[in-house]
Amino acid sequence: MKKQISKLLLIPTFLGLVACSTNSGAIDLTKNAPDFSNRERQFMTFGYSSTNDGTYTENGVKINTGVDHRTAANFKDYKDAGLNVMMIQQNYGWWDGDFKNSDLSWMMDLCIEAEIDRCIISDMRIYELSMKETPIVGPGCLYETQEDLVEYVRDRMSNYMDHPCFYGLLIRDEPFHQMLPAFGSVYRAIKTVKPDAYIEANLLPYDSSEQARYRYCPDYASCTAPEAYNKYLHSFVENAQPEKLMMDSYPILVSGSSTTIKTDHLIGLQMLSKFCSENNIRFEAIAQTFAGTISGNEKWATQNVATMNWQLNAYLGFGVKTLGYFTYWRKADNSNGNGGEWFTDGTSFVTLNGQKTPLYYTMQTLHKEIQDFAPCMYDFQYQGVKCLSFEPTPYDTRFMSDVPEDDFTLLDDDHIHADEGSLMLTTELKDPTTGQYMYMVENIVNPLLKKSEYEDIAMHYSLDFGSKYNAAEVYYRGVKKLVPLKNGVYSGYLDAGYADYIMPYVA
């Protein structure tokens, strides 16, 4: 969908506020304003590579810095960054032996000392089962029946599931289609033993390449990429019978001498949001908090406050309520060989030596903002999306051009406007209890295209809700304001990566 509008036609919101404040007939904006202050809600947040014992592997060589960073003080720093769930990955997982005397048990105790009350852990025997490429339940398999597997998992989990901070288990990351039967059996077994256990397991993100289609389904050669991915998602639901779906996608890329947005990122979010809505499961996602190379070539760009806003606003707009980050600490395994991934030190929350980076403080601020917004936002459900470019635009639009456009309830295309050159992502959300609609509007120009503080890649825009609506409640960076609407029109201004969340109402 492409349109254009002159900047001269748009009136910034603050001008409308001034005009109404001097009008003796000004409306009472508090009348009928949406009120979510009585709801206690919080987004779940956690980070990969959440801690480090001072050892790293680079190009196959193990390096020991001599400093074990697994301390209550460092765990407290993790919490202070706005991360409210600890995840302890496979390198500190439990295999066998006396769990109460294991390193994992000690680290869970450190969580309690740091006042972190939820911890996802790695039981390596259960994790191994979730990685099998053939079924593990049935005649001739490792377990004759699902009940046999449940008993094994129950025996394992009995060692730690009563620990005061136990929250859930990590199993296979990004399983290929052939792993889903075993993966699903393990998923269901964990839920049978402890129904409220959280299971951390990312699915593959959407990718239109042939290599990705090969991973999605056995008959990939005769499928389009969307068909193959849809089969993959349905196989996941059929095998795991899950209550939620998590996916990781890292969209801020380096291409030659410039940065780009991953082509399949937004269409993948649309597909997943729609799928989750249709199957009544929760949508969760992992964001990019790293830069690095693959095969020695730059691939992932360094993040800043604008690119993190770009990522998180897109996720929230598509209905994501749980946010993970890859990574918190620099990832421990690095290689710049053929096919190897190298993670640039200093581009995550914390450096190799345990020093907080600028991203740590950026995310600390962003987490406060989104948690301030959580009581309002949390119960809203995704309804649809429009990805709009307002021609002529000087920007690369490939990452948005294939996103199918949905119909909105309160807005049609002719009532959404922005400057020439603007790129806009807007999603419709609805609170099922109150029936209130919300519209997320994000400036999705790549923020890294801004080379100096004087360059303007901001967007003026307007939404015309119709004369029925005379007010809007708007959230920006976690702060609420009530705005009068003239003839039902809301006008706003957003820098690249930033978003408004707009709820029209009749005051």
XYZ file of C-alpha atoms in Angstrom:
507
model
C 0.000 0.000 0.000
C 1.535 3.320 -1.014
C 0.376 6.878 -0.489
C 1.702 10.325 -0.043
C 0.764 13.549 1.715
C 2.375 16.955 2.059
C 3.948 17.830 5.379
C 2.005 21.090 5.252
C -1.273 19.253 5.783
C -0.215 17.747 9.103
C -0.696 19.562 12.395
C 1.554 18.316 15.227
C -0.321 17.093 18.287
C 0.993 19.739 20.660
C -0.567 22.499 18.540
C -3.952 20.845 18.889
C -3.488 20.743 22.653
C -2.706 24.422 22.827
C -5.711 25.363 20.709
C -8.108 23.364 22.848
C -6.671 24.558 26.134
C -7.592 28.126 25.245
C -11.094 27.220 24.103
C -13.779 27.856 26.727
C -15.705 24.922 25.301
C -12.867 22.452 25.827
C -14.010 18.880 26.512
C -13.333 16.949 29.712
C -10.676 14.523 28.473
C -10.929 12.367 31.604
C -14.545 11.441 30.828
C -14.652 7.876 29.467
C -10.856 7.782 29.037
C -9.605 4.169 28.977
C -8.357 3.287 32.462
C -6.117 0.278 33.076
C -4.529 1.504 36.307
C -6.158 -1.240 38.374
C -4.508 -4.020 36.358
C -1.297 -5.531 37.673
C 0.648 -6.662 34.613
C 4.317 -7.137 33.775
C 6.113 -8.240 30.636
C 8.418 -11.206 31.148
C 12.029 -10.390 30.196
C 15.193 -12.505 30.167
C 18.581 -12.732 28.482
C 20.603 -15.462 26.819
C 24.192 -15.893 28.050
C 22.977 -14.535 31.357
C 26.230 -15.190 33.194
C 29.796 -16.401 32.654
C 32.350 -18.300 34.696
C 35.290 -16.511 33.078
C 35.891 -19.012 30.276
C 35.419 -18.524 26.521
C 36.151 -20.446 23.371
C 37.545 -18.632 20.368
C 38.293 -20.584 17.196
C 38.423 -23.805 19.192
C 40.807 -22.464 21.842
C 39.516 -22.283 25.405
C 40.401 -19.068 27.233
C 40.178 -18.672 31.002
C 40.135 -15.097 32.258
C 40.537 -16.272 35.833
C 37.459 -14.390 37.051
C 34.226 -16.247 37.817
C 31.404 -13.773 37.229
C 28.721 -16.018 38.721
C 28.082 -13.944 41.815
C 24.980 -12.618 43.534
C 26.166 -9.072 42.755
C 26.332 -9.793 39.018
C 22.964 -11.529 39.151
C 21.617 -8.394 40.835
C 23.018 -6.334 37.935
C 21.095 -8.618 35.580
C 17.906 -7.902 37.480
C 18.659 -4.176 37.639
C 18.869 -4.126 33.825
C 15.146 -4.876 33.876
C 15.402 -8.644 33.334
C 12.981 -10.416 35.657
C 13.635 -14.078 34.774
C 17.071 -15.711 34.913
C 17.922 -18.317 32.280
C 20.825 -20.684 32.940
C 21.845 -22.381 29.714
C 23.421 -25.708 28.808
C 27.015 -24.792 29.698
C 25.878 -24.659 33.343
C 23.261 -27.381 33.083
C 22.824 -30.407 35.316
C 23.649 -33.872 33.985
C 23.630 -36.440 36.805
C 24.629 -36.911 40.408
C 23.477 -35.100 43.530
C 21.589 -32.046 42.271
C 21.680 -30.260 45.625
C 25.488 -30.206 45.457
C 25.662 -29.208 41.797
C 26.801 -25.912 40.337
C 23.312 -25.395 38.936
C 21.745 -25.685 42.389
C 24.302 -23.192 43.724
C 23.463 -20.760 40.891
C 19.757 -21.060 41.623
C 20.550 -20.166 45.229
C 22.434 -17.112 43.928
C 19.242 -16.084 42.140
C 17.384 -16.084 45.442
C 20.178 -14.067 47.037
C 19.881 -11.543 44.183
C 16.079 -11.442 44.667
C 15.358 -13.087 41.323
C 12.369 -15.330 41.967
C 12.107 -17.094 38.579
C 14.784 -19.188 36.922
C 14.758 -21.280 33.718
C 17.332 -24.062 33.919
C 18.918 -26.744 31.737
C 18.426 -30.393 32.643
C 20.822 -31.866 30.121
C 19.285 -35.371 30.004
C 15.872 -33.902 29.187
C 17.510 -31.458 26.775
C 19.221 -34.372 24.964
C 15.887 -36.108 24.445
C 14.390 -32.981 22.864
C 17.164 -32.984 20.231
C 16.489 -36.438 18.792
C 15.778 -36.538 15.062
C 13.566 -39.599 15.320
C 10.557 -40.249 17.590
C 11.385 -41.268 21.155
C 7.956 -42.702 22.056
C 6.415 -45.794 20.508
C 7.251 -49.440 19.713
C 10.986 -49.849 19.322
C 11.713 -46.316 20.571
C 13.461 -45.180 23.743
C 10.110 -45.144 25.563
C 7.318 -47.546 24.776
C 4.620 -45.091 25.834
C 4.281 -41.385 26.621
C 3.563 -42.400 30.218
C 7.010 -44.047 30.398
C 8.624 -40.805 29.253
C 6.570 -38.840 31.773
C 7.828 -41.029 34.603
C 11.438 -40.487 33.530
C 10.926 -36.722 33.310
C 9.131 -36.721 36.671
C 12.089 -38.497 38.289
C 14.495 -35.911 36.847
C 12.368 -32.894 37.737
C 11.781 -34.092 41.298
C 15.362 -33.018 42.024
C 14.772 -29.327 41.410
C 11.164 -28.393 40.709
C 10.489 -27.531 44.361
C 13.372 -25.049 44.481
C 11.841 -21.640 45.321
C 13.063 -20.004 42.102
C 12.423 -22.865 39.655
C 10.305 -21.552 36.803
C 10.950 -23.814 33.850
C 13.237 -25.748 31.537
C 15.228 -25.010 28.419
C 14.889 -27.563 25.617
C 16.007 -27.765 21.978
C 16.501 -24.391 20.266
C 15.147 -23.944 16.729
C 14.194 -27.582 16.073
C 14.009 -28.707 12.438
C 10.821 -30.474 11.339
C 12.275 -33.969 11.866
C 12.969 -33.142 15.533
C 9.423 -32.036 16.328
C 8.025 -35.500 17.288
C 10.700 -35.999 19.981
C 10.645 -32.314 20.901
C 6.848 -32.419 21.265
C 6.923 -35.567 23.393
C 9.365 -33.904 25.794
C 7.334 -30.690 25.846
C 4.148 -32.558 26.766
C 5.933 -34.682 29.364
C 7.247 -31.608 31.186
C 3.767 -30.084 31.171
C 2.260 -33.308 32.505
C 4.684 -33.317 35.430
C 4.324 -29.610 36.180
C 1.583 -27.850 34.175
C 2.748 -24.364 35.154
C 6.379 -24.981 34.137
C 7.666 -22.514 31.558
C 9.358 -24.127 28.562
C 11.967 -22.051 26.765
C 12.295 -23.280 23.194
C 12.567 -21.009 20.170
C 11.106 -22.057 16.878
C 12.824 -21.170 13.637
C 11.915 -17.696 12.333
C 10.325 -17.294 8.925
C 12.808 -17.265 6.066
C 11.987 -17.558 2.374
C 15.240 -19.269 1.382
C 15.400 -22.856 0.109
C 17.634 -23.819 3.038
C 14.936 -22.649 5.449
C 12.188 -24.505 3.572
C 14.277 -27.693 3.899
C 14.173 -27.248 7.672
C 10.433 -26.594 7.795
C 8.900 -29.683 6.205
C 9.843 -32.920 4.390
C 8.100 -31.950 1.120
C 9.733 -28.510 0.992
C 10.597 -28.805 -2.721
C 6.923 -28.695 -3.698
C 5.998 -25.880 -1.264
C 6.265 -22.123 -1.296
C 8.101 -20.660 1.682
C 4.857 -19.553 3.437
C 3.319 -23.008 2.848
C 6.411 -24.735 4.248
C 6.509 -22.475 7.297
C 2.809 -22.983 7.953
C 3.364 -26.759 7.906
C 6.229 -26.312 10.374
C 4.061 -24.294 12.767
C 1.177 -26.766 12.559
C 3.565 -29.672 13.196
C 4.863 -27.861 16.292
C 1.324 -27.417 17.645
C 0.312 -30.984 16.784
C 3.354 -32.495 18.505
C 3.803 -30.178 21.502
C 0.208 -29.056 22.188
C 1.707 -25.806 23.496
C 0.189 -22.834 25.264
C 2.652 -20.444 23.614
C 5.124 -20.048 20.777
C 8.507 -18.318 20.949
C 10.667 -17.288 17.996
C 13.962 -15.443 17.561
C 14.670 -13.081 14.669
C 17.596 -10.669 14.403
C 16.618 -7.988 11.889
C 19.286 -5.254 12.003
C 21.905 -6.410 9.508
C 25.091 -5.289 7.795
C 25.259 -5.572 4.018
C 28.529 -4.424 2.520
C 29.169 -0.864 3.644
C 25.583 -0.216 4.763
C 22.985 -1.549 7.211
C 19.685 -3.141 6.214
C 16.538 -4.594 7.730
C 16.063 -8.361 7.371
C 13.734 -8.899 4.421
C 11.530 -11.573 6.022
C 11.311 -10.109 9.521
C 7.990 -8.236 9.408
C 6.132 -10.735 7.238
C 7.310 -13.429 9.646
C 5.865 -11.499 12.596
C 2.580 -11.128 10.746
C 2.411 -14.853 9.970
C 3.215 -15.795 13.554
C 0.768 -13.319 15.109
C -2.023 -14.564 12.887
C -1.152 -18.194 13.575
C -1.050 -17.650 17.335
C -4.402 -15.855 17.260
C -6.009 -18.644 15.239
C -4.646 -21.329 17.579
C -5.258 -19.431 20.834
C -1.617 -19.523 21.912
C 0.645 -16.792 23.239
C 3.250 -15.155 20.981
C 6.732 -14.573 22.444
C 9.952 -13.371 20.809
C 13.691 -12.819 21.157
C 15.296 -9.508 20.165
C 18.795 -8.785 18.864
C 21.239 -7.385 21.427
C 24.541 -8.217 19.744
C 26.647 -7.529 16.682
C 28.832 -10.031 14.909
C 30.099 -11.852 11.881
C 29.501 -15.150 10.127
C 32.366 -16.847 8.290
C 34.410 -13.772 9.144
C 32.061 -11.416 7.303
C 29.998 -8.756 9.049
C 26.332 -9.774 9.321
C 24.663 -8.298 12.425
C 24.841 -4.573 13.211
C 25.548 -2.941 16.561
C 22.366 -1.867 18.363
C 21.556 1.507 19.873
C 18.543 3.090 21.568
C 16.731 3.707 18.261
C 17.226 0.202 16.848
C 16.144 -1.372 20.132
C 13.015 0.768 20.067
C 12.501 -0.319 16.438
C 12.623 -3.990 17.473
C 10.575 -3.770 20.666
C 7.834 -1.584 19.223
C 7.378 -4.001 16.323
C 7.146 -6.917 18.758
C 4.664 -5.156 21.039
C 2.612 -4.043 18.059
C 2.296 -7.648 16.909
C 1.098 -8.723 20.356
C 4.311 -10.085 21.897
C 4.169 -10.117 25.711
C 7.407 -11.957 26.582
C 10.731 -10.453 25.495
C 14.026 -12.316 25.483
C 17.408 -10.989 24.369
C 20.281 -12.588 22.543
C 22.556 -11.920 24.376
C 23.064 -10.393 27.852
C 26.726 -11.362 28.316
C 28.904 -11.851 25.277
C 28.259 -15.383 23.994
C 30.987 -17.759 25.172
C 31.548 -19.659 21.891
C 33.043 -17.697 18.989
C 34.513 -18.640 15.639
C 35.423 -16.690 12.529
C 36.019 -19.816 10.463
C 33.810 -21.089 7.649
C 30.223 -21.011 8.921
C 31.363 -19.806 12.337
C 29.708 -17.033 14.326
C 31.765 -14.361 16.050
C 30.053 -12.115 18.593
C 31.594 -8.684 18.918
C 32.617 -7.959 22.487
C 31.010 -4.852 23.923
C 27.841 -4.978 21.796
C 25.627 -6.827 24.291
C 24.569 -5.698 27.782
C 27.868 -6.821 29.342
C 31.397 -7.303 27.978
C 33.577 -10.407 28.173
C 35.163 -8.992 31.337
C 31.853 -8.143 32.988
C 31.703 -4.416 32.235
C 28.326 -2.811 31.563
C 28.043 -1.358 28.075
C 25.962 1.583 26.800
C 23.362 -1.010 25.721
C 22.949 -2.097 29.366
C 21.788 1.394 30.324
C 19.694 1.753 27.164
C 17.813 -1.448 27.972
C 17.453 -0.491 31.631
C 15.594 2.627 30.475
C 13.524 0.829 27.832
C 12.456 -1.843 30.308
C 11.189 0.785 32.710
C 9.197 2.349 29.873
C 7.587 -0.879 28.687
C 6.785 -2.024 32.229
C 5.125 1.349 32.889
C 3.038 0.575 29.780
C 2.353 -3.070 30.703
C -0.828 -2.561 32.807
C -2.453 -0.967 29.765
C -0.895 -2.980 26.941
C -0.734 -6.501 28.308
C -4.285 -7.669 27.640
C -4.573 -6.159 24.160
C -4.688 -8.747 21.386
C -3.321 -8.335 17.874
C -5.970 -7.918 15.158
C -4.133 -6.924 11.976
C -1.373 -4.910 10.297
C -0.733 -2.351 7.588
C 2.819 -1.752 6.344
C 2.789 1.510 4.388
C 5.295 3.415 2.291
C 4.488 6.978 1.247
C 6.064 7.487 -2.154
C 8.416 8.723 -3.331
C 10.740 7.300 -0.687
C 14.549 7.158 -0.789
C 14.677 4.116 1.506
C 14.938 0.395 0.849
C 11.430 -1.026 1.310
C 12.067 -4.696 0.530
C 11.607 -5.665 4.185
C 8.015 -4.380 4.126
C 6.858 -4.824 0.536
C 5.581 -8.413 0.889
C 3.532 -7.891 4.072
C -0.143 -8.470 3.166
C -2.432 -5.681 4.335
C -5.278 -6.366 6.762
C -8.527 -4.443 7.177
C -8.842 -2.282 10.293
C -12.041 -1.697 12.241
C -11.745 2.051 12.866
C -9.382 3.099 10.070
C -9.279 2.567 6.338
C -6.338 3.320 4.050
C -7.638 6.731 3.011
C -7.601 7.870 6.632
C -3.907 7.134 7.322
C -1.440 9.779 6.130
C 2.233 10.639 6.485
C 5.012 12.691 4.907
C 6.419 11.783 1.534
C 9.209 9.274 2.025
C 7.794 7.871 5.276
C 7.710 4.170 6.122
C 4.999 3.252 8.623
C 4.084 0.076 10.468
C 0.673 0.255 12.109
C -1.129 -2.563 13.863
C -4.614 -2.843 15.306
C -5.036 -4.344 18.772
C -8.143 -4.874 20.887
C -8.776 -5.384 24.580
C -11.269 -8.277 24.789
C -12.682 -7.181 28.153
C -13.477 -3.547 27.374
C -13.697 -3.713 23.576
C -11.239 -0.807 23.381
C -9.182 -0.555 20.168
C -5.533 0.521 20.101
C -3.407 1.462 17.097
C 0.368 1.149 17.232
C 2.081 3.500 14.765
C 5.835 3.047 14.280
C 8.320 4.878 12.063
C 10.110 1.865 10.588
C 12.810 3.621 8.601
C 16.115 1.927 9.483
C 17.420 4.158 12.341
C 21.033 3.442 11.384
C 20.540 5.406 8.165
C 20.735 8.542 10.292
C 24.384 9.563 10.039
C 24.295 12.776 12.069
C 22.129 14.541 14.619
C 21.130 17.030 11.932
C 19.707 14.450 9.528
C 15.911 14.232 9.638
C 14.368 10.794 9.094
C 11.397 11.507 11.345
C 7.774 11.107 10.288
C 4.769 13.396 10.651
C 1.563 11.397 10.385
C -2.173 11.568 11.002
C -4.980 9.090 11.666
C -8.571 10.064 10.952
C -10.910 8.074 13.218
C -13.992 9.993 12.097
C -15.966 12.749 13.782
C -17.510 10.313 16.273
C -14.245 10.331 18.255
C -13.200 13.530 20.008
C -10.345 12.281 22.206
C -7.467 9.808 22.312
C -5.366 8.271 25.035
C -1.805 7.989 23.729
C 1.229 6.201 25.138
C 4.728 7.169 24.026
C 7.746 5.600 25.706
C 5.570 4.440 28.593
C 4.037 7.839 29.319
C 0.302 8.451 28.932
C -1.344 11.614 27.677
C -4.954 12.511 26.862
C -5.368 14.405 23.595
C -8.413 16.198 22.124
C -9.180 15.306 18.504
C -10.442 17.812 15.961
C -12.925 16.112 13.645
C -11.566 12.766 14.826
C -7.992 13.363 13.611
C -4.897 12.501 15.655
C -1.571 13.921 14.431
C 1.839 12.796 15.619
C 5.574 12.993 15.033
C 7.984 10.064 15.416
C 11.703 9.601 14.917
C 12.894 6.376 13.295
C 12.283 3.353 15.521
C 9.791 5.050 17.823
C 6.057 4.421 18.159
C 2.811 5.846 19.486
C 0.035 3.666 20.925
C -3.283 5.418 20.300
C -6.712 4.611 21.772
C -9.544 6.767 20.394
C -12.606 7.314 22.597
C -15.611 9.583 23.064
C -15.062 12.009 25.959
